[in-house]
Structures are given as structure tokens and as C-alpha cells.
Coordinates of C-alpha atoms and ligand atoms in Angstrom, one line a residue:
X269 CA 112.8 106.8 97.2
X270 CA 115.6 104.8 96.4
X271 CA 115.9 104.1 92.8
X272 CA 115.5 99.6 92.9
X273 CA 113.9 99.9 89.3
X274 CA 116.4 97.4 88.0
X275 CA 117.7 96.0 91.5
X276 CA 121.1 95.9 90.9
X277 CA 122.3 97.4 94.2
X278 CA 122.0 95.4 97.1
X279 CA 122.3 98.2 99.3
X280 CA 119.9 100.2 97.9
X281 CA 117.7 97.3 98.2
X282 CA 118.4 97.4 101.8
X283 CA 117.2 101.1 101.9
X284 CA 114.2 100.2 100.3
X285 CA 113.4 97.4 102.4
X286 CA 113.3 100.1 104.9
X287 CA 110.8 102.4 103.1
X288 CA 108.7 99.4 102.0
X289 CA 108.2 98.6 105.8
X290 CA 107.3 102.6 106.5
X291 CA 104.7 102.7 104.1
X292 CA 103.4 99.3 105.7
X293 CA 103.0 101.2 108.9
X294 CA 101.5 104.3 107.6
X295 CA 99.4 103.3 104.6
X296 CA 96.7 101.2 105.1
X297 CA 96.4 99.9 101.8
X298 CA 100.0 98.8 101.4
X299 CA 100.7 95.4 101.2
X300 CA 103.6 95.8 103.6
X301 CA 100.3 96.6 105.8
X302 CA 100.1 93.5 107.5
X303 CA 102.5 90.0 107.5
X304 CA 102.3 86.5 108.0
X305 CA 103.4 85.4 111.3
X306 CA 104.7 82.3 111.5
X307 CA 105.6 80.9 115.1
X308 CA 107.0 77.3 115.6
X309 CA 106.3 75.3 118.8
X310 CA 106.0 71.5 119.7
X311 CA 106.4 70.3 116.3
X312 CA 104.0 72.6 115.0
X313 CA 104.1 75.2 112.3
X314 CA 101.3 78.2 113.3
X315 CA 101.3 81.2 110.4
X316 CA 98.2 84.0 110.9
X317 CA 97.8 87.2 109.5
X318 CA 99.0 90.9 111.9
X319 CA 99.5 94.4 111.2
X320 CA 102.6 95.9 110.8
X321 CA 102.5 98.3 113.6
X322 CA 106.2 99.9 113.3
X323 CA 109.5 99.7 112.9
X324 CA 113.0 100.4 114.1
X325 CA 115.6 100.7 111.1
X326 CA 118.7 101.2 113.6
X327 CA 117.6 97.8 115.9
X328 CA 116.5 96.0 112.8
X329 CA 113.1 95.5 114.3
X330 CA 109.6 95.0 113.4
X331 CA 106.1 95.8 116.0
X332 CA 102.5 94.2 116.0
X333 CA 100.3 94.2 118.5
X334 CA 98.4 91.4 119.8
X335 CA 96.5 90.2 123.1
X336 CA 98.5 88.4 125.6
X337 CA 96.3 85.7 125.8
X338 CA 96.3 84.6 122.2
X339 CA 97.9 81.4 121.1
X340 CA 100.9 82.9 119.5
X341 CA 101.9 84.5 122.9
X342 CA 102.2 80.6 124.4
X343 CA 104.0 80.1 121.3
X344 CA 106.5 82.5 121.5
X345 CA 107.3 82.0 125.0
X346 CA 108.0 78.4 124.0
X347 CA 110.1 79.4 121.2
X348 CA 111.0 82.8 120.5
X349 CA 112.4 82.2 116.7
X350 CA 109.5 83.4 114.5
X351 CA 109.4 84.6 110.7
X352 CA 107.9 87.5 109.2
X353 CA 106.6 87.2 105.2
X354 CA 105.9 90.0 103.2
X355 CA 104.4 90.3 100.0
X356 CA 104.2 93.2 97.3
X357 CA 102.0 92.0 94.6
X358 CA 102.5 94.4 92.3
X359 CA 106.3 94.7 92.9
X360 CA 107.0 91.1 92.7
X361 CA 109.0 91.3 95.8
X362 CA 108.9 89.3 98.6
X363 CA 110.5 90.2 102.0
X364 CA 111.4 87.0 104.3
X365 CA 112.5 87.9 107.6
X366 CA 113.5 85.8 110.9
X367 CA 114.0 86.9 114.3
X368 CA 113.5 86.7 117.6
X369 CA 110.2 87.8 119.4
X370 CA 109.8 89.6 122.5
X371 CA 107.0 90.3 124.7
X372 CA 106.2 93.8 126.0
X373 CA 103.5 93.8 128.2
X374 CA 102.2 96.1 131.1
X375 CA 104.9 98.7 130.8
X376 CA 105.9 102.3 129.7
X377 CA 106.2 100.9 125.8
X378 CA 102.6 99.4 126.0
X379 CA 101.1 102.2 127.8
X380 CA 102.6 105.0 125.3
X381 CA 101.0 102.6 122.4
X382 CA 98.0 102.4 123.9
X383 CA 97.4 106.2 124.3
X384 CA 98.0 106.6 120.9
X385 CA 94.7 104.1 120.1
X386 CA 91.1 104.6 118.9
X387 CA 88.4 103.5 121.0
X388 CA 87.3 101.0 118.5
X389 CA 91.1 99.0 118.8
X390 CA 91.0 99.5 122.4
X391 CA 87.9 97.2 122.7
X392 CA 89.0 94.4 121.0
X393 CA 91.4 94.0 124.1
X394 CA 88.6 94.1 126.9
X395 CA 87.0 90.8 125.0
X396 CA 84.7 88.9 127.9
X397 CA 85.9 85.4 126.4
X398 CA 89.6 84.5 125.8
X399 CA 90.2 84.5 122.2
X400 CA 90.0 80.9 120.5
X401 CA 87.8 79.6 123.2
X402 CA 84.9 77.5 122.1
X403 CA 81.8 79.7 122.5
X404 CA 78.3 78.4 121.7
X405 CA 77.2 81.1 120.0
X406 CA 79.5 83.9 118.4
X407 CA 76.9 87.2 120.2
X408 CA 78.0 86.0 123.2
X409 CA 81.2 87.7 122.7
X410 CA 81.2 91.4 123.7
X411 CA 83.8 94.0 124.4
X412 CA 83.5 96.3 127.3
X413 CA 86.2 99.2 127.1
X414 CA 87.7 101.0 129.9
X415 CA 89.1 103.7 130.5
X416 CA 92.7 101.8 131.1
X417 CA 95.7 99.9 130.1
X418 CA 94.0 96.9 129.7
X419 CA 96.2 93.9 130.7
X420 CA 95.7 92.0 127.4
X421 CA 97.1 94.7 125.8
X422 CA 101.1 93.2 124.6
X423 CA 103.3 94.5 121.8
X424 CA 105.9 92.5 119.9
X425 CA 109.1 93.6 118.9
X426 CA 110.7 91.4 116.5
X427 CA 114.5 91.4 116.4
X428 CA 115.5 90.7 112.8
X429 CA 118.6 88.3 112.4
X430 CA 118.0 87.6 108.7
X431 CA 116.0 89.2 105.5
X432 CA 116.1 87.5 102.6
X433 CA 114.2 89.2 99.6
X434 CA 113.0 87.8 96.3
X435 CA 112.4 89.8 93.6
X436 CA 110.1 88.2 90.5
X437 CA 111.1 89.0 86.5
X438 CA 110.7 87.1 83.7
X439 CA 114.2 88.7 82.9
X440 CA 115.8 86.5 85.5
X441 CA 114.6 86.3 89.6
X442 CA 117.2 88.0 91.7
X443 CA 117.3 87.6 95.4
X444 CA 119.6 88.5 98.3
X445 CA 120.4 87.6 101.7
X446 CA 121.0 90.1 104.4
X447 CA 122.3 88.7 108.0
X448 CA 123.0 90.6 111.2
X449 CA 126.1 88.7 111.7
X450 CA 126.9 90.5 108.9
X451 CA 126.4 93.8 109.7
X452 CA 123.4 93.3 107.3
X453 CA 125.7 93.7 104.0
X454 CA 123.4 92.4 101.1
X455 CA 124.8 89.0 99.4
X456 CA 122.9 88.3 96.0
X457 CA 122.1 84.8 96.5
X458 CA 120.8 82.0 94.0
X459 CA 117.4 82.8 93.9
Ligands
LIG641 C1 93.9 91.5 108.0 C2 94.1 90.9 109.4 C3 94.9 91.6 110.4 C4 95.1 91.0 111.6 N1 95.9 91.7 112.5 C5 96.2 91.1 113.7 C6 97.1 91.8 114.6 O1 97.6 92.8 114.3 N2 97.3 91.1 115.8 C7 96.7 89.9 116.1 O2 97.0 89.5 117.2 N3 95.9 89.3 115.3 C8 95.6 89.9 114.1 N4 94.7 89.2 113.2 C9 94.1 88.0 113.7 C10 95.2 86.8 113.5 O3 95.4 86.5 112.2 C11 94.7 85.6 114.3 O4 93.5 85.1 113.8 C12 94.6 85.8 115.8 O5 95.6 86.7 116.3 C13 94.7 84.5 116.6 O6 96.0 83.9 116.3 P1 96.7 82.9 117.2 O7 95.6 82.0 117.8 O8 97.6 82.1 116.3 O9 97.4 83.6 118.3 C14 94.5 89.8 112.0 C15 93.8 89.1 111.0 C16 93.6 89.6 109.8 C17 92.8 88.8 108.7

């Protein structure tokens, strides 16, 4: 573990943006667990709650998965800019990230996800009713797994263009900007 105790290096605060994010993937309990999605189409702001499913450190990119017929995939196809939000509570740091989304669905990347699955997060994408459908009553919704890649089934890879993290002391906040454009060298920024 890099050593951010006092934050004064921004590269080492890159490095441990990194091993915040691995922890989200592999440690349930993590706040780096799950993020807040924020997609932006028509004029309107949408923000909802996904797991952090994994990461690339060389592409600079972030995974969730999600069913392809969820609002956000609409969304995304309408406008592929989204933001990622993390928050460690007890670290007082926040990790901001924008990128650009892409949809993977029905291919080798889905299908090698999938086999990796448990049963029980399998189901959830052989739903009988398309998620945020009115239903009448909430029982009527049932899962029926089989024994396939189901075509609901769709991971996101978020490119990252842009992290900006936020780090909270009463000594004095610090935060810095990292952009792709620049080669992601950390700029300590107002915060
Ligand atoms: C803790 C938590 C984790 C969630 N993880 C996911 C996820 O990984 N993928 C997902 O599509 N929805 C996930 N959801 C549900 C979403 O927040 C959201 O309700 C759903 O995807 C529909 O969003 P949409 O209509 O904006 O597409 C999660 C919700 C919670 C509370």
C-alpha cells in the first residue's frame, strides 16, 4: 500500500486510486464497492447506485454490470459521457471520475463474465417483466434462470477521461485533478 497518509504526492495518490478501486471489486464491504452512476440525457440528470465490477489500471477503465434493458442503457446510447462518484467515508476521500461508456453485450467479454456468476446473479437477468415497468403487484415478478447467456446480460466499460479526488481535513482539503490528455499526471487543484 502506497503510503497517502499525508497526501502530499500526487502520484502516489494516483497509485492509490488504483488500489482503492481493487479493493472495491474484491471486498464487499468496501465503500469503493459500489458507485453512483450518473448518466445525462434529454436535459435530464439520472444518478443510481452499481457495483464496481472491475477494473483496468493500463485503459483507465471502470466495469459494472447491468441489464440491457434498463433505463441507463437508453441513456447511454443517447449520450455516452457518464460520471462515476466514489466515496470513502472513513478516508474522507472522494473519487470523481468522467468517461465515456460502452456497451458490451452478447459477446466473448459478456460470456466469460457470465461463466464466472452464481446462480442467484444470473436470475436477476431472466426477469419476466422489463425492469421499471409498472406492475400491479410486485409477486408478479419472477426470475426463471437458464442454463445460458441470457441476452439481458450487458457489461459496461467506462473509459476514464478525468479523476478528480477530494480529500477532507480539518488541516486544510487537498484535491487534484488527473486528465488523460495529460497522460494522467496529478495537478493539485483548488479544492
Ligand atoms: C447497493 C446497490 C447496488 C446496485 N447494483 C447495481 C448494478 O450493479 N447494476 C445495475 O444495473 N443496477 C444496480 N442497482 C440498481 C440500480 O441502482 C437501479 O435501481 C437500476 O439499475 C435501474 O436503474 P435505471 O433505471 O436508471 O437504469 C443497485 C442498487 C443498489 C442499491
Amino acid at each position: 500500500m502506497h503510503n497517502t497518509e499525508n497526501h502530499t504526492n500526487t502520484n502516489d495518490i494516483y497509485e492509490n486510486i488504483w488500489e482503492c478501486l481493487d479493493k472495491g471489486v474484491k471486498d464487499r464491504v468496501s465503500d469503493y464497492h459500489t458507485f453512483s452512476l450518473a448518466t445525462s440525457s434529454n436535459d435530464i440528470a439520472e444518478i443510481r447506485t452499481v457495483v464496481l465490477r472491475g477494473y483496468d489500471k493500463e485503459k483507465q477503465s471502470i466495469i459494472f454490470h447491468t441489464n440491457n434493458l434498463t433505463g441507463k442503457i437508453n441513456e447511454i446510447r443517447d449520450n455516452p459521457n457518464v460520471g462515476a462518484l466514489f466515496y470513502d467515508k472513513k478516508a474522507k476521500i472522494q473519487i470523481r471520475c468522467n468517461g465515456v461508456a460502452v456497451i458490451n453485450n452478447m459477446n466473448q467479454f459478456c460470456k466469460d463474465r457470465w461463466d464466472k456468476m452464481s446462480h442467484q446473479s444470473k436470475e436477476c437477468y431472466y426477469q419476466n417483466i422489463t425492469p421499471g415497468k409498472i406492475v400491479e403487484d410486485p409477486k408478479i415478478v419472477k426470475n426463471q434462470l437458464e442454463n445460458k447467456l441470457s441476452q439481458n446480460f450487458t457489461v459496461i466499460t467506462i473509459n476514464i477521461n478525468k479523476i478528480d479526488w477530494l480529500y477532507l481535513s480539518s488541516a486544510g482539503h487537498t484535491r487534484v485533478k488527473f486528465m488523460k490528455e495529460n497522460q494522467f499526471l496529478g495537478q493539485w487543484i483548488a479544492p
